[in-house]
Structure formats: structure tokens, C-alpha cells
mmCIF file with all atom_site columns, C-alpha atoms in Angstrom:
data_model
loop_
_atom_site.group_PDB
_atom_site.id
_atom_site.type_symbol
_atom_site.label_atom_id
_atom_site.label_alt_id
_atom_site.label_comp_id
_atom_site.label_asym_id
_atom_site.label_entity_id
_atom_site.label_seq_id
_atom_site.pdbx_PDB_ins_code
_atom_site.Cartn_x
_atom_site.Cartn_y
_atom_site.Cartn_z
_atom_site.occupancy
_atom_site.B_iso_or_equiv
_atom_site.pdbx_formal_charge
_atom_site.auth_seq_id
_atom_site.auth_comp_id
_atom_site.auth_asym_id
_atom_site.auth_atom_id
_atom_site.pdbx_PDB_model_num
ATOM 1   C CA . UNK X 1 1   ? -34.499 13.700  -13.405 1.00 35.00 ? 1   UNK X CA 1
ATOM 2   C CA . UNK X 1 2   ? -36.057 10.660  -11.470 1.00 38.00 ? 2   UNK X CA 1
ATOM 3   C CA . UNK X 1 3   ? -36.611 11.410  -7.732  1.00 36.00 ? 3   UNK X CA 1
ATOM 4   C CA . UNK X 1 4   ? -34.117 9.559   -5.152  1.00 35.00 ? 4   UNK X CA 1
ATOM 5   C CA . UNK X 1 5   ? -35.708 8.366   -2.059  1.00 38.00 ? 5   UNK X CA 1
ATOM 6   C CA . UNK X 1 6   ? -34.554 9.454   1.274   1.00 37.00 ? 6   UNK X CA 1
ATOM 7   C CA . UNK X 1 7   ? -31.614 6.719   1.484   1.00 41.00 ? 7   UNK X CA 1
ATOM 8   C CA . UNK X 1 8   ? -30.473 7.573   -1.712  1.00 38.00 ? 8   UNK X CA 1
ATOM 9   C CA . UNK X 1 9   ? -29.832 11.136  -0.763  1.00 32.00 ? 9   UNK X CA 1
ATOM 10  C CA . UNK X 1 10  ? -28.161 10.184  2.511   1.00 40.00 ? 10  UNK X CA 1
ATOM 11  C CA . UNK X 1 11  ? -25.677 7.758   1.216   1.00 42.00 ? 11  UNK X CA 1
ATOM 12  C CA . UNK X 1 12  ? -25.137 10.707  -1.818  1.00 38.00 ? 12  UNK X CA 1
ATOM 13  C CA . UNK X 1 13  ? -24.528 13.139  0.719   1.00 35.00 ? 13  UNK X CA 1
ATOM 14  C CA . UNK X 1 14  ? -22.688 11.051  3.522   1.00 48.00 ? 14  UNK X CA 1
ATOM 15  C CA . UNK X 1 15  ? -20.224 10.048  0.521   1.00 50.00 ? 15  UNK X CA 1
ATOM 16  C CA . UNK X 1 16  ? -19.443 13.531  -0.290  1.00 48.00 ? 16  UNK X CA 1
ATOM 17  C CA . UNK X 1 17  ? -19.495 14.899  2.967   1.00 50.00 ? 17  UNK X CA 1
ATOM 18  C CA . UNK X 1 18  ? -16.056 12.505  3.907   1.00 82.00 ? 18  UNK X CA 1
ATOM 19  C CA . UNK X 1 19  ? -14.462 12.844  0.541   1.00 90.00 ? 19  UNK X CA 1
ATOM 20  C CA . UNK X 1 20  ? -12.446 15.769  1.446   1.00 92.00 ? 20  UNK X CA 1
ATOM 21  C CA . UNK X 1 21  ? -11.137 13.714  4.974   1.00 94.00 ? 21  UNK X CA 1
ATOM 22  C CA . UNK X 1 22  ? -10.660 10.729  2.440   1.00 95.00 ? 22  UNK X CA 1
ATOM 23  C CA . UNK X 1 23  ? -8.326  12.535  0.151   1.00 96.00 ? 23  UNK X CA 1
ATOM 24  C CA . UNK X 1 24  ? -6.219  13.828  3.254   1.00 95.00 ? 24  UNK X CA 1
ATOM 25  C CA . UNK X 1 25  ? -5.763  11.713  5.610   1.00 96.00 ? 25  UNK X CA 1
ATOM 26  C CA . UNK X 1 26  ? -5.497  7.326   5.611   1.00 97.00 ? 26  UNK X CA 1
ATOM 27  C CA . UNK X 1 27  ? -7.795  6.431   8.273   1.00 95.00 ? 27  UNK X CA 1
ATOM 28  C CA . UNK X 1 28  ? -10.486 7.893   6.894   1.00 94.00 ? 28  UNK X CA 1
ATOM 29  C CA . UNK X 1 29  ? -9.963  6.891   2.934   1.00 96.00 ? 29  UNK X CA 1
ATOM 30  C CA . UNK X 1 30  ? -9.627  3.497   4.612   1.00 95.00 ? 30  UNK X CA 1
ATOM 31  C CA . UNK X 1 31  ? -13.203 4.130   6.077   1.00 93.00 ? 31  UNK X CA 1
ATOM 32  C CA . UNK X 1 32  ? -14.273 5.553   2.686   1.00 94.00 ? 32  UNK X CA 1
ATOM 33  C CA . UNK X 1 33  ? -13.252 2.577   0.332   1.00 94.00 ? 33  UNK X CA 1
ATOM 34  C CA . UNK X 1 34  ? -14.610 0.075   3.188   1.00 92.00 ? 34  UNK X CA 1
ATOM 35  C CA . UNK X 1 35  ? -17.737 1.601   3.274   1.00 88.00 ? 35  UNK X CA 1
ATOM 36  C CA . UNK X 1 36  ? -17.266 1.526   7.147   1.00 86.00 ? 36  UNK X CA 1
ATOM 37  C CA . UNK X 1 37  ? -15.844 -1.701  7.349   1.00 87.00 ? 37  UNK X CA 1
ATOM 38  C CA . UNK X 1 38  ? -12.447 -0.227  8.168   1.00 87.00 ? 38  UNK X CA 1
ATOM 39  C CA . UNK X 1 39  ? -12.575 -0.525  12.118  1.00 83.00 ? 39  UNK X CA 1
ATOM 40  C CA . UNK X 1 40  ? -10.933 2.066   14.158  1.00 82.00 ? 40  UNK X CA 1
ATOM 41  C CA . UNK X 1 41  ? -8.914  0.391   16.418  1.00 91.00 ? 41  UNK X CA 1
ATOM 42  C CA . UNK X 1 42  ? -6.142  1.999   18.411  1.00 93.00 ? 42  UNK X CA 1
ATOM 43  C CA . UNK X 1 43  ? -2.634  0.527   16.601  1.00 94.00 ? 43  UNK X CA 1
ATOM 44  C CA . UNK X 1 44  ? -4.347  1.105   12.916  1.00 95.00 ? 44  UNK X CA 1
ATOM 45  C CA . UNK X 1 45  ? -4.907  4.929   14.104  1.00 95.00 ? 45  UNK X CA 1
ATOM 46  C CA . UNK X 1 46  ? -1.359  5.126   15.382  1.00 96.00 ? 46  UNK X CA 1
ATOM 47  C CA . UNK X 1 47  ? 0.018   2.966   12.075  1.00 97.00 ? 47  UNK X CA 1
ATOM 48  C CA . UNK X 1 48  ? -2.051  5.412   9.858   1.00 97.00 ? 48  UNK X CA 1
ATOM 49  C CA . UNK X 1 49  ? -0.807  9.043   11.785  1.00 97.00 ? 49  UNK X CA 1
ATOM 50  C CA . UNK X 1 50  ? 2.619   7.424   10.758  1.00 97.00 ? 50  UNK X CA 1
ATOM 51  C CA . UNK X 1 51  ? 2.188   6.246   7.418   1.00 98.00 ? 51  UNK X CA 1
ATOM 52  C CA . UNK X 1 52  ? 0.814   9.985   6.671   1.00 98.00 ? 52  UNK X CA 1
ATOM 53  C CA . UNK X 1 53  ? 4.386   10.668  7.395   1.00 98.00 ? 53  UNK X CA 1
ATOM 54  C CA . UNK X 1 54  ? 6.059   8.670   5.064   1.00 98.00 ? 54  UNK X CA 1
ATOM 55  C CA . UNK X 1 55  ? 4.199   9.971   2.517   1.00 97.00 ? 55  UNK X CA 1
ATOM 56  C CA . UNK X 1 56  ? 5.107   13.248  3.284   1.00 96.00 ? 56  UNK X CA 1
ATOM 57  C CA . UNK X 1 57  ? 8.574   12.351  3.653   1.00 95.00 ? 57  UNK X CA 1
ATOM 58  C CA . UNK X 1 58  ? 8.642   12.920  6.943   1.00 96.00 ? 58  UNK X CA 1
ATOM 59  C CA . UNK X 1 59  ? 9.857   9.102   7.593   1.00 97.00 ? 59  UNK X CA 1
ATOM 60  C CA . UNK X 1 60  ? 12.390  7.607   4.888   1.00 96.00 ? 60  UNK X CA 1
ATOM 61  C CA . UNK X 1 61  ? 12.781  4.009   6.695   1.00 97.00 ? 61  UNK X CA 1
ATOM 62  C CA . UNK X 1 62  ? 9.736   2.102   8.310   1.00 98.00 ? 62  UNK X CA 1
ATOM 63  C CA . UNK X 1 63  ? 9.310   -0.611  9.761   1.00 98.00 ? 63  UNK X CA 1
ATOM 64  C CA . UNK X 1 64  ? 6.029   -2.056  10.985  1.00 97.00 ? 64  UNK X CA 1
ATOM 65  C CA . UNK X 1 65  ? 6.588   -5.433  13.175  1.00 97.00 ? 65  UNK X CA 1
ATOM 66  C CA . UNK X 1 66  ? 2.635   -6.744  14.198  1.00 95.00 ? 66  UNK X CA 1
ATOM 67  C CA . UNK X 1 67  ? 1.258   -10.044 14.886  1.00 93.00 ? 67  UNK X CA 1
ATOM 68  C CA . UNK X 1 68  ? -0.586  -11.742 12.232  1.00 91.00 ? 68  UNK X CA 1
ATOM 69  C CA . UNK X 1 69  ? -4.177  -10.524 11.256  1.00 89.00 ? 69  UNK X CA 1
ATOM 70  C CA . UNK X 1 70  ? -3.824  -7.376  13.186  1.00 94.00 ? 70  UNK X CA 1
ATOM 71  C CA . UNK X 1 71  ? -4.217  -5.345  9.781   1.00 94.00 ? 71  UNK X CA 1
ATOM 72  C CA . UNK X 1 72  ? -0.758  -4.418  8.915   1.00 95.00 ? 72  UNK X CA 1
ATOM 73  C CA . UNK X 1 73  ? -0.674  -5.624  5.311   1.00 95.00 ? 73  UNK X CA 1
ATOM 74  C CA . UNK X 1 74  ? -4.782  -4.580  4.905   1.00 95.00 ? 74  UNK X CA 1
ATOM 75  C CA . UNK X 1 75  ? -3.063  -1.261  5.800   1.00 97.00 ? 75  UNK X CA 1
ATOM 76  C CA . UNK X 1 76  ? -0.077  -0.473  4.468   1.00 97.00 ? 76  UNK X CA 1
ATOM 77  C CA . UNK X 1 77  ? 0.027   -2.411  1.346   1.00 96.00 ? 77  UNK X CA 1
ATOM 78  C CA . UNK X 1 78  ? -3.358  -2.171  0.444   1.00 96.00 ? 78  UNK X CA 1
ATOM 79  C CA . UNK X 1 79  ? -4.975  1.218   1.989   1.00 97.00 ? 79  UNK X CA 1
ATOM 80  C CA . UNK X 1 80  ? -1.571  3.201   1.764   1.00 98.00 ? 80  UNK X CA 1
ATOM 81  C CA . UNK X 1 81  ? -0.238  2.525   -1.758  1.00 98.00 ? 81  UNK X CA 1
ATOM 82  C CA . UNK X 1 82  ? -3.585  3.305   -3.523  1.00 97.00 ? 82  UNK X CA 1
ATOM 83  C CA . UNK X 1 83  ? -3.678  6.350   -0.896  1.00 98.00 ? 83  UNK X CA 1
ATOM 84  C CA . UNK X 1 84  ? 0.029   7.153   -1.859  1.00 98.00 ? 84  UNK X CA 1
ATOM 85  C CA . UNK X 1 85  ? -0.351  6.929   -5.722  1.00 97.00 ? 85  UNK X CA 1
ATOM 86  C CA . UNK X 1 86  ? -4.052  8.750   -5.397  1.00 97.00 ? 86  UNK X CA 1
ATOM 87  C CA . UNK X 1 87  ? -1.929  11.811  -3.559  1.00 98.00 ? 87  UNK X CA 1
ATOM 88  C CA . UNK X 1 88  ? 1.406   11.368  -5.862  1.00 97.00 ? 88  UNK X CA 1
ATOM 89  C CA . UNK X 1 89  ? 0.578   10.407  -9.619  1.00 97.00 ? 89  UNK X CA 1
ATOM 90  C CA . UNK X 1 90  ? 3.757   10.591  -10.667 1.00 97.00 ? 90  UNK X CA 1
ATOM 91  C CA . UNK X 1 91  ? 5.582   8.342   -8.328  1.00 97.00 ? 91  UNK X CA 1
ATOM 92  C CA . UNK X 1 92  ? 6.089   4.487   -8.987  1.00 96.00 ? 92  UNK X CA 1
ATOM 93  C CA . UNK X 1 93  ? 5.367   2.419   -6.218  1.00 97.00 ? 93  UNK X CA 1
ATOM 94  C CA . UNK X 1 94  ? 6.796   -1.260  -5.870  1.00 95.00 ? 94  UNK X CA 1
ATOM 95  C CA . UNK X 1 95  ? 5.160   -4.143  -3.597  1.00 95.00 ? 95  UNK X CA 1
ATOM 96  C CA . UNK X 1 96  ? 7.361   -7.248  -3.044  1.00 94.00 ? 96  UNK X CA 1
ATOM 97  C CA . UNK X 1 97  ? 6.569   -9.968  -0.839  1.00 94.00 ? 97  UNK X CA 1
ATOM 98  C CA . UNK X 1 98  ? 7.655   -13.794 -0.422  1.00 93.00 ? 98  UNK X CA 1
ATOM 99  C CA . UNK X 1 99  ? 5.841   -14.738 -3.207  1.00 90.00 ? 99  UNK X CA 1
ATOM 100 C CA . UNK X 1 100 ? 4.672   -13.177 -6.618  1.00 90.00 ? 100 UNK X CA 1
ATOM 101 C CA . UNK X 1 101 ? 1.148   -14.123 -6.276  1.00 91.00 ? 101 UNK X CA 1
ATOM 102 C CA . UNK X 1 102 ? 0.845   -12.328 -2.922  1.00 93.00 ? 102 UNK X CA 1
ATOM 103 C CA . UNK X 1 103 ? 2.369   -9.496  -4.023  1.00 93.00 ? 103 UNK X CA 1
ATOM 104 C CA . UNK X 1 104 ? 0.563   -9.669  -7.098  1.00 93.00 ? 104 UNK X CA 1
ATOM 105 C CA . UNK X 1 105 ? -3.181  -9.946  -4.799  1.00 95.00 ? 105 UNK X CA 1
ATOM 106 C CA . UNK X 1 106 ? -1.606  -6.731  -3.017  1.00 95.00 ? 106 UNK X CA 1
ATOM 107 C CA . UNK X 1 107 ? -1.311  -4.814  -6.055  1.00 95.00 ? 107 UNK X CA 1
ATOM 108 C CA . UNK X 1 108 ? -4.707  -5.766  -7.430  1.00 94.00 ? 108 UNK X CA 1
ATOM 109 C CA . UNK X 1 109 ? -6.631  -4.763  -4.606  1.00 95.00 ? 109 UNK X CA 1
ATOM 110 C CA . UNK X 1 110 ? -4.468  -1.241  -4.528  1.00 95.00 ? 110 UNK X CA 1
ATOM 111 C CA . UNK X 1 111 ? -5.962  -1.534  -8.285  1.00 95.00 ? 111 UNK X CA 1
ATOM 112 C CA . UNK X 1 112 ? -9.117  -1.801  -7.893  1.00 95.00 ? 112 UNK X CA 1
ATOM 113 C CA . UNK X 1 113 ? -9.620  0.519   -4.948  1.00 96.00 ? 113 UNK X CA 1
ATOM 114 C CA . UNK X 1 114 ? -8.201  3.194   -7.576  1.00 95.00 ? 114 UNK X CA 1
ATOM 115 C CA . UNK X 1 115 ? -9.992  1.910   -10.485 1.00 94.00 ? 115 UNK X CA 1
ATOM 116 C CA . UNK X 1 116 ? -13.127 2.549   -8.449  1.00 95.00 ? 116 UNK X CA 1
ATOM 117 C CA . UNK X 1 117 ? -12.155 5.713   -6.447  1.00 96.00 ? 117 UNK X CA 1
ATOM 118 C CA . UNK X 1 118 ? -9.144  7.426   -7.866  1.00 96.00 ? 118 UNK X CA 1
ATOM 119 C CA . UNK X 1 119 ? -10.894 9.911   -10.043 1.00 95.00 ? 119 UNK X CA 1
ATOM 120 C CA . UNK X 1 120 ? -13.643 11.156  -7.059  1.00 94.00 ? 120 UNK X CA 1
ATOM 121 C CA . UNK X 1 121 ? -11.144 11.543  -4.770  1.00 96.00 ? 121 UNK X CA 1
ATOM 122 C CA . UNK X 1 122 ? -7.767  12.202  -6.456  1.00 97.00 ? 122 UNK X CA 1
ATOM 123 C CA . UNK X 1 123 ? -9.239  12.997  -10.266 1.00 96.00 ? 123 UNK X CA 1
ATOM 124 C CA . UNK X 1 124 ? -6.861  9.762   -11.667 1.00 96.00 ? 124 UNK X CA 1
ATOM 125 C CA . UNK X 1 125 ? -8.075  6.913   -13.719 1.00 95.00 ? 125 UNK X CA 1
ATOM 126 C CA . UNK X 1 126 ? -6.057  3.902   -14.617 1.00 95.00 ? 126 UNK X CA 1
ATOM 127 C CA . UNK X 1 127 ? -4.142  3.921   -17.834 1.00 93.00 ? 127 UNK X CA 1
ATOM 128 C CA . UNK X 1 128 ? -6.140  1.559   -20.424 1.00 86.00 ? 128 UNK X CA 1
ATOM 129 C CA . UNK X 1 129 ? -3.313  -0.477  -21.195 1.00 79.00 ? 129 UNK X CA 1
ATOM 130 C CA . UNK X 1 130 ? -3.490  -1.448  -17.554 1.00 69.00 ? 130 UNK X CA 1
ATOM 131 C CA . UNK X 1 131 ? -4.883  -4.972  -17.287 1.00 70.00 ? 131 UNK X CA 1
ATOM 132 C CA . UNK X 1 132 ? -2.281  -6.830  -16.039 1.00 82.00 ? 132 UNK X CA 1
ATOM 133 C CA . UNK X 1 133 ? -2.207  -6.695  -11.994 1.00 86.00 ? 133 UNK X CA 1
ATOM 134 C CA . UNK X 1 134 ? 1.129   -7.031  -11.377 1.00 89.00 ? 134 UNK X CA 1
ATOM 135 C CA . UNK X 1 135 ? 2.223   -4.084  -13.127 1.00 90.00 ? 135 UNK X CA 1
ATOM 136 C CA . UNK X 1 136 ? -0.520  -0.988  -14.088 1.00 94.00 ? 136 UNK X CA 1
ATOM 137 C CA . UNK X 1 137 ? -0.563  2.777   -14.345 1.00 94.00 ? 137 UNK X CA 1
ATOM 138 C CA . UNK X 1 138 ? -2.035  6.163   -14.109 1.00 95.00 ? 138 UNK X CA 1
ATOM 139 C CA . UNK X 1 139 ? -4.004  7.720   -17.203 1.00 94.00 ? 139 UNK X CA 1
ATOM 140 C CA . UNK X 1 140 ? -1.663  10.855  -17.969 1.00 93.00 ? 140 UNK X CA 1
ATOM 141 C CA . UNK X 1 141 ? 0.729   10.264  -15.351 1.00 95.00 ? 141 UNK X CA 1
ATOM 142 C CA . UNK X 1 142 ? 3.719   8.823   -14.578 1.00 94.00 ? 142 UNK X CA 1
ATOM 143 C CA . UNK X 1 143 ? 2.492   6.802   -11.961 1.00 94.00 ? 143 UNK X CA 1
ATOM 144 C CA . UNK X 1 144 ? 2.589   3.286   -11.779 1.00 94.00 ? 144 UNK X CA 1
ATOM 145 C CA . UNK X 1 145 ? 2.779   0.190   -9.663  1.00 94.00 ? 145 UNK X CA 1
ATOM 146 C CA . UNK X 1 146 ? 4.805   -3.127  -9.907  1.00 92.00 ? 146 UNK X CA 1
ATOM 147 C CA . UNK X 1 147 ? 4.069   -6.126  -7.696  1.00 93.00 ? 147 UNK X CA 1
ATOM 148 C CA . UNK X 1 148 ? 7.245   -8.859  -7.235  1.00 90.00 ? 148 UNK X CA 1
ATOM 149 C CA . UNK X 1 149 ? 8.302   -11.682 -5.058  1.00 91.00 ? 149 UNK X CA 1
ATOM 150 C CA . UNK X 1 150 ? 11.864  -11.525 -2.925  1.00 88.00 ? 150 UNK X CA 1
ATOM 151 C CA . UNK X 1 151 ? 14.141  -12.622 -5.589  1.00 80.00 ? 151 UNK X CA 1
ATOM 152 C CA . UNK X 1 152 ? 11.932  -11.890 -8.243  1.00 74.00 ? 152 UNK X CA 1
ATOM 153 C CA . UNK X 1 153 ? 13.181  -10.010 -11.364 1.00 71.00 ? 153 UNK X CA 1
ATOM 154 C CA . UNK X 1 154 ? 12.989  -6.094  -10.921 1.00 70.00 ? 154 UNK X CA 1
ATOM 155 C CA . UNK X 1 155 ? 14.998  -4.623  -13.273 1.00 62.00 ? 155 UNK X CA 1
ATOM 156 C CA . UNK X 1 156 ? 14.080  -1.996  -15.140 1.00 67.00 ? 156 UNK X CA 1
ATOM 157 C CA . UNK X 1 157 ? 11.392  -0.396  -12.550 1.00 74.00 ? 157 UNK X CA 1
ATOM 158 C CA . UNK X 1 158 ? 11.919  1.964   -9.991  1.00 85.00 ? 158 UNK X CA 1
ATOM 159 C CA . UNK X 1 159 ? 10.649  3.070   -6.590  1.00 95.00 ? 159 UNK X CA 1
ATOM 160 C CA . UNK X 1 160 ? 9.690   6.091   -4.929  1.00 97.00 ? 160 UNK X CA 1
ATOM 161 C CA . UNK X 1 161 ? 7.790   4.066   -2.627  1.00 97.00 ? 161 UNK X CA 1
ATOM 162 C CA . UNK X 1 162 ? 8.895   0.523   -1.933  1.00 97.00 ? 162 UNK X CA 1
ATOM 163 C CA . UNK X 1 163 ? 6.987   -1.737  0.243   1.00 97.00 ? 163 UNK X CA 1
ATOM 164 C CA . UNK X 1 164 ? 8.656   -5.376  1.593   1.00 96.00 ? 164 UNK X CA 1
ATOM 165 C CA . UNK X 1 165 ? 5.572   -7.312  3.144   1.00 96.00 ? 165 UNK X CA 1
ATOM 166 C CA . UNK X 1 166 ? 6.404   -10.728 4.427   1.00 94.00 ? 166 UNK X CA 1
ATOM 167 C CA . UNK X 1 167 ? 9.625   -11.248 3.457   1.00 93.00 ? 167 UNK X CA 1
ATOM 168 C CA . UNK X 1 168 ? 9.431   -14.426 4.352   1.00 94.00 ? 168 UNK X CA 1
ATOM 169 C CA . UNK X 1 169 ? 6.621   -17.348 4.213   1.00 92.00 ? 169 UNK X CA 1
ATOM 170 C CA . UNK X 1 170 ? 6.711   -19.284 7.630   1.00 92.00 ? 170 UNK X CA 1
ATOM 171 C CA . UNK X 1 171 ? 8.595   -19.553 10.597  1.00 93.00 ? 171 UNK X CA 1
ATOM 172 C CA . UNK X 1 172 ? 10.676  -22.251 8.611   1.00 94.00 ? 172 UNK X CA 1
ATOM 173 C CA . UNK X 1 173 ? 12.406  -19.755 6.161   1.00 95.00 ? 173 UNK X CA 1
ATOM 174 C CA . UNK X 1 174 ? 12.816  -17.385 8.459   1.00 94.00 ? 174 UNK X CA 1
ATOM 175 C CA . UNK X 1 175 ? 14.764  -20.179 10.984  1.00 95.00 ? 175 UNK X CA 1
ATOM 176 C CA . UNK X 1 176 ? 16.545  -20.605 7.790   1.00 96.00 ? 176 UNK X CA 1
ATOM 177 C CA . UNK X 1 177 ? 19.902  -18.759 8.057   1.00 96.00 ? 177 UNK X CA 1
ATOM 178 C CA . UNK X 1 178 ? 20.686  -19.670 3.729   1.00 96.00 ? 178 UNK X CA 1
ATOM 179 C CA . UNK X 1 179 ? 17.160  -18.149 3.429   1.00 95.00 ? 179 UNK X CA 1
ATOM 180 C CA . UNK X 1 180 ? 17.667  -15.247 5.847   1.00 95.00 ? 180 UNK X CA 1
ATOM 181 C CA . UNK X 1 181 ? 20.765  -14.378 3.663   1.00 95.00 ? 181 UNK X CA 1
ATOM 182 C CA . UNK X 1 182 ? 19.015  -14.539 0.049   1.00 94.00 ? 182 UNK X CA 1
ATOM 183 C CA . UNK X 1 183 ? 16.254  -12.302 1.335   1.00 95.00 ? 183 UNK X CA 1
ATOM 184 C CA . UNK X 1 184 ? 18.842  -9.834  2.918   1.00 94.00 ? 184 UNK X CA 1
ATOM 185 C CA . UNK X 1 185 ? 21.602  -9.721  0.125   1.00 94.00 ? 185 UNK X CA 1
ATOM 186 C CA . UNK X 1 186 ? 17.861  -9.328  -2.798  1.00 92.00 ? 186 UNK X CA 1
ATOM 187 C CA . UNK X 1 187 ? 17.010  -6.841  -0.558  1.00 93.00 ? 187 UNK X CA 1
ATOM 188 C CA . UNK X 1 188 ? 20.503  -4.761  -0.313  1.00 92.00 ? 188 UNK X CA 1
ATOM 189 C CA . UNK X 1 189 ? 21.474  -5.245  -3.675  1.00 89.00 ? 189 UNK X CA 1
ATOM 190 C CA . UNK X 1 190 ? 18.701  -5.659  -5.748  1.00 88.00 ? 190 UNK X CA 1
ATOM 191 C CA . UNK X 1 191 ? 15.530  -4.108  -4.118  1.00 89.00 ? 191 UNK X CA 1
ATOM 192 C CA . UNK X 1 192 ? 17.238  -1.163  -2.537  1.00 90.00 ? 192 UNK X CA 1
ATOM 193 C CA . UNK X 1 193 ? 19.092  -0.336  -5.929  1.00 89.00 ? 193 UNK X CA 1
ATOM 194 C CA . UNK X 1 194 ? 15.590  0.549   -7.498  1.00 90.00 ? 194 UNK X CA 1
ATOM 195 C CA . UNK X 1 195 ? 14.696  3.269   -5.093  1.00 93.00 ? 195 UNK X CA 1
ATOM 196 C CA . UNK X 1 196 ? 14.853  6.824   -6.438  1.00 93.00 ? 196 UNK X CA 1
ATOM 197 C CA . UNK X 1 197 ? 16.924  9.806   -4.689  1.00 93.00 ? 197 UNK X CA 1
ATOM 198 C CA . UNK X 1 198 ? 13.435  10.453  -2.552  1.00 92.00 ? 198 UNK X CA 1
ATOM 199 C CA . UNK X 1 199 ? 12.152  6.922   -2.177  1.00 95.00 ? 199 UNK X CA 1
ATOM 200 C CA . UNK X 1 200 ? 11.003  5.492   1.098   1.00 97.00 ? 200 UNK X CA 1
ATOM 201 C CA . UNK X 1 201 ? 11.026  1.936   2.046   1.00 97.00 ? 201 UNK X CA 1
ATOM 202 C CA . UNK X 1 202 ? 8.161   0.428   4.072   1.00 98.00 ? 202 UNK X CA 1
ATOM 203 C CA . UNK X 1 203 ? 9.121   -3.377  5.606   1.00 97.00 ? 203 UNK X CA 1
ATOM 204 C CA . UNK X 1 204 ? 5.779   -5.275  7.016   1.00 97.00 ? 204 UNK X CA 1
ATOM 205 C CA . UNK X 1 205 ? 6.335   -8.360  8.842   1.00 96.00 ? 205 UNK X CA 1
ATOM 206 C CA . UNK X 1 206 ? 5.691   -10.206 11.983  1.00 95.00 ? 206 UNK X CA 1
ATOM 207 C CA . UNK X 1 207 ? 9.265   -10.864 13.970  1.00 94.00 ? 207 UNK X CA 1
ATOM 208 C CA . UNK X 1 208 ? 9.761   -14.175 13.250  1.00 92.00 ? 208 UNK X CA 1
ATOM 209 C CA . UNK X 1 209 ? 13.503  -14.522 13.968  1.00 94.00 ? 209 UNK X CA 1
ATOM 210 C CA . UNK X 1 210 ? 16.143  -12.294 15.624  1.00 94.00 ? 210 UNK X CA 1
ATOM 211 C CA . UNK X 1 211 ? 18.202  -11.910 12.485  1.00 95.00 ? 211 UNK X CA 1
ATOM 212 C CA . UNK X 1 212 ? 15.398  -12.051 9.989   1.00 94.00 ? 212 UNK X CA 1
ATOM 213 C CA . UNK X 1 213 ? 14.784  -8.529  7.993   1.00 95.00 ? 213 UNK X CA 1
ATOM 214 C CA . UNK X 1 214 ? 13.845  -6.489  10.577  1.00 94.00 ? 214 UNK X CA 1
#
């Protein structure tokens, strides 16, 4: 067995030594899958204590209304669905957002961060057949996730988790009351109707108008 220098032990060690926090609570698998990077900052401690609470079905509805680039979406879409599916293997989990190809970027980040971690923390490994980003699963489990844009086709999949981040692309759509209606009548009648008899739904989105999703 070759000998590992001093930093080589530390990081080996330090990584263990927060697995067990990782596992159970958000903040810190946020910390853990960052490598640090994840900052502590007061709102993304409070937004974490609450999505721990969703997941335990504590909290049904959500929603989370934050400026731009004050971590909502690096959060909840990103951290807390690979968290979510990591702790619940058998759930589906469904990320929509104004467009496919953000939605899509959110799932393949939530994809990798599992590909990479799942099986230290959680002991799950992505199903082989799972190449395409926008729709993967769990070796051995039921779980899966399914990215989509509002309006997108989503027939067919279900949710026990159902995230809507950024319903809408700019302060123009949102102003836009035919817009505001599509988004709210997909949501109602098409997103909502995917949700299992425990599914929660999480909506992410800056206030952009007082009628818009929120």
C-alpha cells in the first residue's frame, strides 16, 4: 500500500468526518459537494432548515420568492433534488422551468452531483441506461428525474417532488397577462396533475409581477 502524505490523510479524513452531516442535513451536503464553496450565509441556512422540511413532508406547498443570484435555484434545484433523491430512491422528482434547456442544465448538475456522490453518501449509483440529462435514474430503484420547460410535454411521468423554477424568462412575460395565463392554466392542469398522493411542489422565482405564479 503506497504511503499518503500528510494532506492526503487530512482531506481522507476531513471527507469522512462530514459524511454523516452530509447525508442528514442540506447545508452541509451543499458544503460537501462544493468542497467548501457552498457559503453559509444567513437566508441559504434559513432556505435549507426549510427545505429539510419538505422533504420530510413537513411542508407540502413552498414557495421561495428571492432576488436574482441570491442562490435560490443553486439551492433548491440543484443541492435539494440530488439531496432529495440521495435520501428517497424511490421517488421521481420533476424540474420544470421557462425553458427546456434550463431545466435540462438543472437536472444535469443534480446528475452529476449524484453520479459522483450518491453511492458514499446515500449507497445509489445512476442507472446505466442513464445518459440522457433530461430524464435519468437510480440503479435498482425507482427513482428518477425528468427535467421540462412550462408547457413542455409531461405526460407519462410523475412527481413526488415537483420543482417550478422561473416560471417565467424576463420581466416581459411575466408583464404579459396571455403569458401569465399559459403558465398558470400548464401549471393547474398539466403540472399539478403529475404529482403523486404525497408529492410536494417547490415554486422558485423572483416576484416579478403581482399576478405572476406566486
Amino acid at each position: 500500500m503506497p504511503v499518503q502524505s500528510s494532506t492526503q490523510v487530512k482531506r481522507v479524513f476531513h471527507e469522512s468526518y462530514h459524511a454523516e452531516p452530509a447525508r442528514r442535513y442540506l447545508y452541509h451536503f451543499g458544503r460537501y459537494v462544493s468542497r467548501g464553496k457552498f457559503l453559509p450565509a444567513k437566508h441559504i441556512l434559513y432556505l435549507c432548515q426549510i427545505l429539510e422540511d419538505v422533504e420530510q413532508h413537513k411542508i407540502r406547498r413552498l414557495i421561495i420568492n428571492l432576488p436574482p443570484r441570491y442562490g435560490k435555484s443553486e439551492t433548491a434545484s440543484r443541492l435539494f433534488t440530488s439531496w432529495y433523491l440521495g435520501r428517497n430512491p424511490d421517488d421521481e422528482v420533476m424540474i420544470t422551468s421557462y425553458g427546456e434547456d434550463l431545466a435540462t442544465d438543472m437536472s444535469r448538475d443534480a446528475r452529476e452531483i449524484l453520479a459522483r456522490y450518491g453511492y458514499h453518501l446515500f449507497g445509489v449509483e445512476l442507472a446505466r441506461e442513464s445518459r440522457a440529462v433530461a430524464r435519468w435514474g437510480l440503479k435498482h430503484r425507482k427513482g428518477a428525474m425528468v427535467a421540462a420547460g412550462v408547457e413542455g410535454p409531461v405526460y407519462g411521468r410523475g412527481a413526488d417532488l415537483l420543482i417550478v423554477d422561473d416560471p417565467f424568462k424576463n420581466m416581459a412575460e411575466a408583464r404579459s397577462e396571455a403569458r401569465r395565463r399559459r403558465v398558470y392554466e400548464w401549471f393547474s392542469a398539466i403540472a399539478r396533475s403529475r404529482l403523486s398522493p404525497k408529492g410536494v411542489i417547490v415554486v422558485v422565482m423572483s416576484r416579478l409581477h403581482p399576478q405572476d405564479l406566486s
